[in-house]
Every structure is written in C-alpha cells, then in structure tokens.
Coordinates of C-alpha atoms in Angstrom, one line a residue:
X289 CA -17.1 68.3 19.8
X290 CA -17.2 65.6 17.1
X291 CA -14.0 66.7 15.4
X292 CA -11.8 66.5 18.5
X293 CA -8.6 64.4 17.9
X294 CA -6.8 62.8 20.9
X295 CA -3.1 62.4 20.9
X296 CA -0.3 61.9 23.4
X297 CA 1.7 65.1 22.6
X298 CA 0.7 68.3 20.7
X299 CA 3.4 70.8 19.6
X300 CA 2.4 74.3 18.7
X301 CA 4.9 75.7 16.2
X302 CA 7.0 74.0 13.6
X303 CA 10.1 76.0 13.6
X304 CA 13.5 74.5 14.7
X305 CA 12.5 73.9 18.3
X306 CA 9.1 72.4 17.4
X307 CA 10.6 70.2 14.7
X308 CA 13.4 69.0 17.0
X309 CA 10.8 68.0 19.6
X310 CA 8.6 66.2 17.0
X311 CA 11.6 64.4 15.5
X312 CA 12.9 63.3 18.9
X313 CA 9.5 62.0 19.9
X314 CA 9.3 60.1 16.6
X315 CA 12.6 58.4 17.2
X316 CA 11.3 57.5 20.7
X317 CA 8.3 55.9 19.0
X318 CA 5.9 58.4 20.5
X319 CA 3.3 59.8 18.0
X320 CA 2.6 63.5 18.1
X321 CA 0.7 66.3 16.3
X322 CA 2.8 69.2 15.0
X323 CA 0.7 72.3 14.2
X324 CA 1.8 75.6 12.6
X325 CA -0.1 78.7 11.4
X326 CA 2.0 78.9 8.2
X327 CA 2.3 76.9 5.1
X328 CA 5.9 75.7 4.3
X329 CA 8.1 76.8 2.9
X330 CA 7.8 80.2 4.6
X331 CA 10.2 83.0 5.5
X332 CA 11.2 83.9 9.0
X333 CA 12.9 87.1 9.9
X334 CA 16.2 86.0 11.4
X335 CA 20.0 86.5 11.3
X336 CA 20.2 83.0 9.6
X337 CA 23.3 81.9 11.6
X338 CA 23.3 78.3 12.7
X339 CA 25.8 77.6 15.4
X340 CA 27.6 74.3 16.1
X341 CA 24.9 73.3 18.5
X342 CA 22.3 72.6 15.8
X343 CA 24.5 70.2 13.7
X344 CA 25.4 68.5 17.0
X345 CA 21.8 67.9 18.0
X346 CA 20.8 67.0 14.4
X347 CA 23.4 64.3 14.5
X348 CA 22.1 63.0 17.8
X349 CA 18.7 62.7 16.2
X350 CA 20.0 60.9 13.1
X351 CA 23.7 60.5 12.2
X352 CA 23.0 61.2 8.5
X353 CA 20.9 64.3 9.0
X354 CA 23.7 66.8 8.8
X355 CA 24.9 65.1 5.7
X356 CA 21.5 65.5 4.1
X357 CA 21.4 69.2 5.2
X358 CA 24.8 69.8 3.6
X359 CA 23.8 68.2 0.3
X360 CA 20.2 69.4 0.1
X361 CA 20.4 73.1 1.0
X362 CA 22.2 76.3 -0.1
X363 CA 24.3 77.6 2.8
X364 CA 27.6 79.1 3.7
X365 CA 30.1 77.2 5.8
X366 CA 31.3 79.1 8.8
X367 CA 34.5 78.6 10.7
X368 CA 34.6 81.4 13.2
X369 CA 33.6 84.9 14.3
X370 CA 35.2 88.2 13.3
X371 CA 34.6 90.7 16.2
X372 CA 35.0 94.4 15.5
X373 CA 35.6 96.8 18.4
X374 CA 34.4 100.5 18.5
X375 CA 38.0 101.6 17.8
X376 CA 38.0 99.7 14.5
X377 CA 40.3 96.8 15.7
X378 CA 39.1 93.4 14.3
X379 CA 39.7 90.1 16.0
X380 CA 39.2 86.7 14.3
X381 CA 38.4 83.8 16.6
X382 CA 38.1 80.5 14.8
X383 CA 35.9 77.7 16.0
X384 CA 39.0 75.5 15.7
X385 CA 42.6 76.6 15.2
X386 CA 43.4 74.6 12.1
X387 CA 40.8 73.8 9.6
X388 CA 40.6 72.8 5.9
X389 CA 37.3 74.0 4.3
X390 CA 37.9 71.7 1.3
X391 CA 38.0 68.5 3.3
X392 CA 36.2 69.1 6.6
X393 CA 32.5 69.6 7.6
X394 CA 32.1 73.1 8.9
X395 CA 31.1 73.5 12.6
X396 CA 28.6 76.2 11.7
X397 CA 26.5 77.6 8.8
X398 CA 24.6 80.5 7.5
X399 CA 21.4 79.4 5.8
X400 CA 18.3 81.4 5.0
X401 CA 15.6 80.5 7.5
X402 CA 13.0 79.5 4.8
X403 CA 15.5 77.1 3.5
X404 CA 16.6 75.7 6.8
X405 CA 13.1 75.4 8.3
X406 CA 11.8 73.8 5.1
X407 CA 14.6 71.2 5.3
X408 CA 13.4 70.4 8.8
X409 CA 9.8 70.1 7.6
X410 CA 11.0 67.6 5.0
X411 CA 12.6 65.6 7.7
X412 CA 9.4 65.7 9.7
X413 CA 7.5 64.4 6.6
X414 CA 9.7 61.4 6.4
X415 CA 8.4 60.2 9.8
X416 CA 5.1 58.3 9.7
X417 CA 4.3 58.9 13.4
X418 CA 4.3 62.8 13.1
X419 CA 1.1 64.4 12.0
X420 CA 2.0 67.7 10.5
X421 CA -0.8 70.3 10.2
X422 CA 0.0 73.6 8.5
X423 CA -2.0 76.8 7.9
X424 CA -3.9 76.3 11.2
X425 CA -3.4 78.8 14.0
X426 CA -4.2 77.7 17.6
X427 CA -6.0 80.5 19.4
X428 CA -7.6 78.8 22.3
X429 CA -6.3 76.4 25.0
X430 CA -7.8 75.1 28.2
X431 CA -7.0 72.4 30.8
X432 CA -8.9 69.2 30.4
X433 CA -9.2 66.2 32.7
X434 CA -6.4 64.5 30.7
X435 CA -4.1 67.4 29.9
X436 CA -4.9 70.2 27.4
X437 CA -7.6 70.9 24.9
X438 CA -6.4 73.2 22.1
X439 CA -8.4 74.6 19.2
X440 CA -8.5 76.8 16.2
X441 CA -11.5 79.0 15.9
X442 CA -11.1 79.6 12.2
X443 CA -10.7 76.0 11.2
X444 CA -13.0 74.6 13.9
X445 CA -10.5 71.9 14.8
X446 CA -9.7 70.6 18.2
X447 CA -7.0 68.4 19.8
X448 CA -6.7 66.9 23.2
X449 CA -3.2 65.9 24.5
X450 CA -1.5 64.7 27.6
X451 CA 1.5 66.9 27.0
X452 CA 1.5 70.3 25.3
X453 CA 4.8 71.7 24.0
X454 CA 4.7 75.4 23.1
X455 CA 7.2 76.1 20.3
X456 CA 5.2 79.0 18.8
X457 CA 8.1 81.5 18.9
X458 CA 8.9 85.0 20.3
X459 CA 5.3 86.2 20.0
X460 CA 3.8 83.2 21.7
X461 CA 0.4 84.0 23.3
X462 CA 0.5 80.8 25.4
X463 CA 3.9 81.7 26.8
X464 CA 2.6 85.1 27.9
X465 CA -1.0 84.6 28.8
X466 CA -0.9 81.1 30.3
X467 CA 2.7 80.4 31.4
X468 CA 3.2 84.0 32.5
X469 CA 6.5 84.9 30.7
X470 CA 5.9 88.6 30.4
X471 CA 8.1 90.8 28.3
X472 CA 10.9 92.6 30.2
X473 CA 12.6 95.3 28.2
X474 CA 15.9 94.7 30.1
X475 CA 15.9 91.1 28.8
X476 CA 14.6 91.5 25.3
X477 CA 16.3 92.9 22.2
X478 CA 15.0 94.5 19.0
X479 CA 16.6 93.9 15.6
X480 CA 16.3 94.7 11.9
X481 CA 17.8 92.7 9.0
X482 CA 17.9 92.7 5.3
X483 CA 19.5 90.8 2.4
X484 CA 22.0 92.5 0.2
X485 CA 24.0 91.5 -2.9
X486 CA 27.6 92.6 -3.7
X487 CA 28.7 93.4 -0.1
X488 CA 32.5 93.4 -0.1
X489 CA 34.3 91.1 2.3
X490 CA 37.8 92.0 3.6
X491 CA 39.2 88.5 3.3
X492 CA 37.2 85.3 2.9
X493 CA 33.6 84.4 3.6
X494 CA 34.4 81.8 6.3
X495 CA 33.6 84.1 9.2
X496 CA 30.5 85.8 10.4
X497 CA 31.0 89.4 11.6
X498 CA 29.8 91.1 14.7
X499 CA 30.8 94.8 14.9
X500 CA 30.4 96.7 18.2
X501 CA 29.8 100.3 17.4
X502 CA 30.0 102.9 20.2
X503 CA 26.6 104.5 19.7
X504 CA 24.7 101.2 19.6
X505 CA 26.1 99.3 22.7
X506 CA 25.1 96.9 24.1
X507 CA 24.3 95.5 20.6
X508 CA 26.1 95.0 17.3
X509 CA 26.0 95.4 13.6
X510 CA 26.3 92.1 11.8
X511 CA 27.3 90.9 8.3
X512 CA 26.7 87.2 7.7
X513 CA 27.8 85.7 4.3
X514 CA 25.3 83.8 2.2
X515 CA 25.6 81.9 -1.1
X516 CA 25.2 83.7 -4.4
X517 CA 27.2 86.7 -3.3
X518 CA 24.5 87.7 -0.8
X519 CA 24.7 88.7 2.8
X520 CA 22.4 88.9 5.8
X521 CA 23.0 92.3 7.3
X522 CA 21.4 93.8 10.4
X523 CA 21.6 95.5 13.7
X524 CA 20.3 94.5 17.1
X525 CA 20.2 96.2 20.5
X526 CA 18.7 95.6 23.9
X527 CA 15.1 97.0 24.0
X528 CA 15.5 99.3 27.1
X529 CA 18.6 100.9 25.5
X530 CA 16.8 101.5 22.2
X531 CA 14.1 103.4 24.1
X532 CA 16.6 105.2 26.4
X533 CA 18.7 106.4 23.4
X534 CA 15.7 106.9 21.1
X535 CA 17.3 104.9 18.4
X536 CA 15.5 104.0 15.1
X537 CA 17.2 100.7 14.1
X538 CA 16.4 100.9 10.4
X539 CA 17.9 104.4 10.1
X540 CA 20.8 103.3 12.3
X541 CA 21.6 100.4 10.0
X542 CA 21.4 102.5 6.8
X543 CA 23.5 105.2 8.4
X544 CA 26.3 102.7 9.3
X545 CA 26.3 101.4 5.8
X546 CA 26.3 104.8 4.2
X547 CA 28.5 106.9 6.5
X548 CA 30.6 104.7 8.8
X549 CA 34.3 104.8 7.7
X550 CA 34.7 101.1 8.2
X551 CA 31.7 100.1 6.1
X552 CA 30.7 102.7 3.5
X553 CA 33.2 101.3 1.0
X554 CA 32.1 97.8 1.7
X555 CA 28.5 98.7 0.9
X556 CA 29.2 101.1 -2.0
X557 CA 28.0 98.6 -4.6
X558 CA 25.5 96.7 -2.4
X559 CA 22.0 96.1 -3.6
X560 CA 19.1 95.7 -1.3
X561 CA 17.1 92.5 -1.9
X562 CA 13.5 92.8 -0.7
X563 CA 13.0 95.1 2.3
X564 CA 14.4 95.8 5.8
X565 CA 12.3 93.9 8.4
X566 CA 12.3 94.0 12.2
X567 CA 11.9 91.3 14.8
X568 CA 12.0 90.9 18.6
X569 CA 14.4 88.6 20.6
X570 CA 13.3 87.3 24.0
X571 CA 16.7 86.8 25.7
X572 CA 17.7 84.1 28.1
X573 CA 19.4 86.5 30.5
X574 CA 16.7 86.0 33.1
X575 CA 15.8 82.7 34.8
X576 CA 12.2 81.8 34.1
X577 CA 9.8 79.0 34.8
X578 CA 9.4 77.0 31.6
X579 CA 6.9 74.3 32.5
X580 CA 3.8 73.4 34.5
X581 CA 1.1 70.8 34.8
X582 CA 1.1 69.0 31.4
X583 CA 3.1 71.7 29.5
X584 CA 6.6 72.9 28.5
X585 CA 7.9 75.9 26.7
X586 CA 10.8 75.5 24.2
X587 CA 12.9 77.8 21.9
X588 CA 11.9 81.5 21.6
X589 CA 8.7 80.9 23.5
X590 CA 10.9 79.9 26.5
X591 CA 13.0 83.0 26.1
X592 CA 16.2 81.0 25.3
X593 CA 18.0 83.4 22.9
X594 CA 21.7 83.9 23.7
X595 CA 22.0 87.4 25.4
X596 CA 25.4 88.2 23.8
X597 CA 25.1 86.8 20.3
X598 CA 21.3 86.8 19.7
X599 CA 21.5 83.2 18.4
X600 CA 18.5 81.1 19.2
X601 CA 18.3 78.1 16.8
X602 CA 20.8 76.0 18.7
X603 CA 19.2 76.6 22.1
X604 CA 15.8 75.9 20.4
X605 CA 17.1 72.5 19.3
X606 CA 18.4 71.6 22.7
X607 CA 15.1 72.6 24.4
X608 CA 13.0 70.8 21.9
X609 CA 14.9 67.5 22.3
X610 CA 14.9 67.8 26.1
X611 CA 11.2 68.5 26.1
X612 CA 10.6 65.3 24.0
X613 CA 12.6 63.3 26.4
X614 CA 10.8 64.8 29.4
X615 CA 7.5 64.0 27.7
X616 CA 8.5 60.3 27.4
X617 CA 9.3 60.2 31.1
X618 CA 5.9 61.6 31.9
X619 CA 4.1 59.2 29.6
X620 CA 6.1 56.3 31.0
X621 CA 5.2 57.2 34.6
X622 CA 1.8 58.6 34.1
X623 CA 2.9 61.7 36.0
X624 CA 2.4 65.0 34.3
X625 CA 2.4 67.2 37.4
X626 CA 4.3 70.5 37.7
X627 CA 6.6 68.8 40.1
X628 CA 7.6 66.2 37.6
X629 CA 7.9 68.7 34.8
X630 CA 10.5 70.6 36.9
X631 CA 13.0 68.1 35.7
X632 CA 12.8 69.8 32.3
X633 CA 13.6 73.2 33.9
X634 CA 16.5 71.8 35.9
X635 CA 18.0 70.2 32.8
X636 CA 17.7 73.4 30.7
X637 CA 19.2 75.4 33.6
X638 CA 22.1 72.9 34.0
X639 CA 22.9 72.8 30.2
X640 CA 22.0 76.2 29.0
X641 CA 21.6 78.4 32.1
X642 CA 25.3 78.7 32.9
X643 CA 26.1 79.5 29.3
X644 CA 23.4 82.2 29.1
X645 CA 24.4 83.7 32.5
X646 CA 28.0 84.0 31.1
X647 CA 26.6 85.6 27.8
X648 CA 24.6 88.1 29.9
X649 CA 27.7 89.1 31.8
X650 CA 29.6 89.5 28.5
X651 CA 26.7 91.6 27.1
X652 CA 26.9 93.9 30.1
X653 CA 30.7 94.2 29.8
X654 CA 30.3 95.1 26.1
X655 CA 28.1 98.0 27.1
X656 CA 31.4 99.9 27.7
X657 CA 33.2 100.9 24.5
X658 CA 36.4 101.4 26.6
X659 CA 36.3 97.8 27.9
X660 CA 35.5 96.5 24.4
X661 CA 38.4 98.3 23.0
X662 CA 40.6 97.0 25.8
X663 CA 39.7 93.4 24.9
X664 CA 40.4 94.0 21.2
X665 CA 43.7 95.7 21.9
X666 CA 44.7 92.8 24.2
X667 CA 43.8 90.1 21.7
X668 CA 44.6 91.5 18.3
X669 CA 47.7 90.0 16.6
X670 CA 48.3 87.7 19.6
X671 CA 48.1 84.1 18.4
X672 CA 48.6 82.7 21.9
X673 CA 45.5 84.5 23.3
X674 CA 43.4 83.7 20.2
X675 CA 44.4 80.1 20.6
X676 CA 43.1 80.2 24.1
X677 CA 39.9 82.0 23.2
X678 CA 39.0 79.2 20.8
X679 CA 38.3 77.1 23.9
X680 CA 35.4 79.4 24.9
X681 CA 33.1 77.8 22.3
X682 CA 33.3 74.4 24.0
X683 CA 34.8 74.9 27.5
X684 CA 32.5 76.3 30.1
X685 CA 35.2 76.6 32.8
X686 CA 37.4 78.5 30.4
X687 CA 34.6 81.0 29.7
X688 CA 34.3 81.7 33.4
X689 CA 37.9 82.9 33.4
X690 CA 37.0 85.5 30.8
X691 CA 34.9 87.3 33.4
X692 CA 37.8 87.7 35.8
X693 CA 39.6 91.1 35.3
X694 CA 42.9 89.4 36.5
X695 CA 42.8 87.1 33.5
X696 CA 42.8 90.0 31.1
X697 CA 45.4 91.9 33.0
X698 CA 47.7 88.9 32.8
X699 CA 47.0 88.5 29.1
X700 CA 47.7 92.2 28.6
X701 CA 51.0 92.0 30.5
X702 CA 52.2 88.8 28.9
X703 CA 51.5 90.3 25.4

C-alpha cells in the first residue's frame, strides 16, 4: 500500500463538528487530516439556526473568530425565541432581557449552512497543520496495529491514524456499522425545509419562531429569518409519531402555509426558492456509547441533536472540541484504549447529557396540546415569568424547576 499516509489523527467529515475538532487540534499543535466527501462550498439541508453555544466555542478557539464570522458572512442576528402554542397564543422569550441590536453582538444567528460551513473551511485553511482533503468519500475502515486504517475505494487513497474522529453526520456508516449506534425511531426525527422570499413577520426579525400545532405534536413548524427578505421554513416531528399518524411532512408544511389561520396571510405573497428538501435528525434523547479503542463519535454521528429544539450545531462544536482535547490526552499518555476514551463519554454526559435529558422531558410534555396551551396561557403577558424564563438558556438548575408541576401552578396562581 504505497500511497498510505500516516498521521496522528484523522477526522471523517468537515461539517461544524469536524472543523471544530480539527481547529482545536491545530491550536493544540497536533497535526491532523480532515476528509470530506464534498467540495466546498456545498449546501447542507438544515434549519440554519446557530445557537449561542457555537459563538461561545468559536471564541474559545480564537477570540477574534466570532468577529470574523460577523464581518465575513451574511446572517441574521437572533435575540430570542417566539413560541406559538396550539391555541394561537405566542410567547417571546429573549436570550437576555435588555438588548441593543445596534450596539451589541447577538447571542445567536441564522446563517445558511453553505455559508457557515464554508466560513469554517476558510478558518481550517488558515492553519498549516490541518490537511484538508475534499471530494473523497471514506468507505472502508479497519483496525490496524497502531489504530485505524481508513480508505477510499474510488480514489485509492489510504490513511493510518492513532485516533479516528467520526464527524460524518446523521448518515454516518461508521457510527452505525462499527460503533453500533442503530437508528431508534423513538429517538430520531424527520424534517423538511425550504427557503422562501417575502414571508411576513409580525414584528421584527430578531426572533426565531417555533410553532407547536396540535396535529403535529411532538414537533413544530418553524420560521427562521434570513438576510435579503428570505426565511428558512420547515416542519419537524419525531419519526415514530410521523409513522403512527401517517403524516407526509411536505404536504403538512404546505397545508399549514396555505390554510392555517395564523399563517396563510403571512405566506400569501411568499415565493419558494429552490425546492423543499427532507433530512433526518438523530436525537440526543437516549444515552449512547460514543467512543471505543482509538475512536470517538462527534456531532450528528454521535446523535447529539437537541430533542426539543432540533438544534445540533452547538452540540457538534462542543463534542468536536472535547474530542480533540481527549485525543491530546491519549497521544500524551500513549493510551488509546476504550477505558481511556470513556473520559470523553463522561465529559459529554456531564456537559450535554443533563441538558438533553431536560430537552427530552420537555419534548414529551409538549406532546400534549393541553399542557402546551397551559404553559402559554401562564406565561403570556407576564413580564415576571418571562424574566425568569430567560434564565433557562444558561441556568441548568433553573431548567429543572420547569419540569416540576408545582412550579407552574405557583406561577399560574401568582399571575
């Protein structure tokens, strides 16, 4: 095998989680190979929402990285979430109570994935110890004496590495066939999305919108504002519920836009850009084994998508950076065993596990239109409650209170 390249770390997949891992390794002075089947820039079917986690982790990689993102990409600043209940009540919960969009950096963004991912690729290309290889699909892997041997049959290229990081996304073959993360319809979701121009917004474009419609629970219809008077619009729902209710998501989305009394006027002048496309979401609502001898799973390949919101970019960033730091520990100690790699799983569980457990419980609660309406009726037009709920974005202990029925009864009574 004359064309075999040896390296310390190989990363399969150059989306946000793979780029985060590569960039962190680079800043740790560890060379790596980053391989993707696509040529960038390329599109990725997604809701395009970038939560506050991603800018936070970007700034930890490089203090000026967020500033470069703001000045080099087209995006919309996001300052909160507008929730719509089945009864039509809407509740706005800002990420922070008082904000000045003209003077502050937004805590979140909506940015088309081809734009965001290409920005990350440009960051990768600035680093001379990351070898980026595009248009090569890895279709074979096997254990070697030193770690893993991976290869591309079509390109006849081979790499041997001590640590393999799988960042190849929701359809990862390595995750399913080698690591054993089989699809579970109770812990996956299906979604469709499309881009539209001229969607009417009720107030400003500072909030993303999640609308919980009775027929499509647990799931939601979303409207995310983009630059140039565009919007990312879609609907997502848990896979087992889609099958049980025999729902065709594309038809459901169009029906909501055309007939639903809350939305038909908003979409009266809307123009479809491109086509409606579908994608799968492996949810983080089930604890899974994410590592083994010489390998780790990150991002969607690790099933780390938030069960309530469907957001995966932020968790992908976290897992990519943690995997890079774990790789450094393994390289420093010379120990790449499953037992050593468990430290990565423990860290993911400690930082993201509690949050995703909470999100899963919220998802289950939102399966009831009655409960969802109760929450909306309790919160709407109550600044004191909204002020408290802003804490849920950053305060894990406060989130736990939201699962206690007594908390909501007290809020309802005090209102």
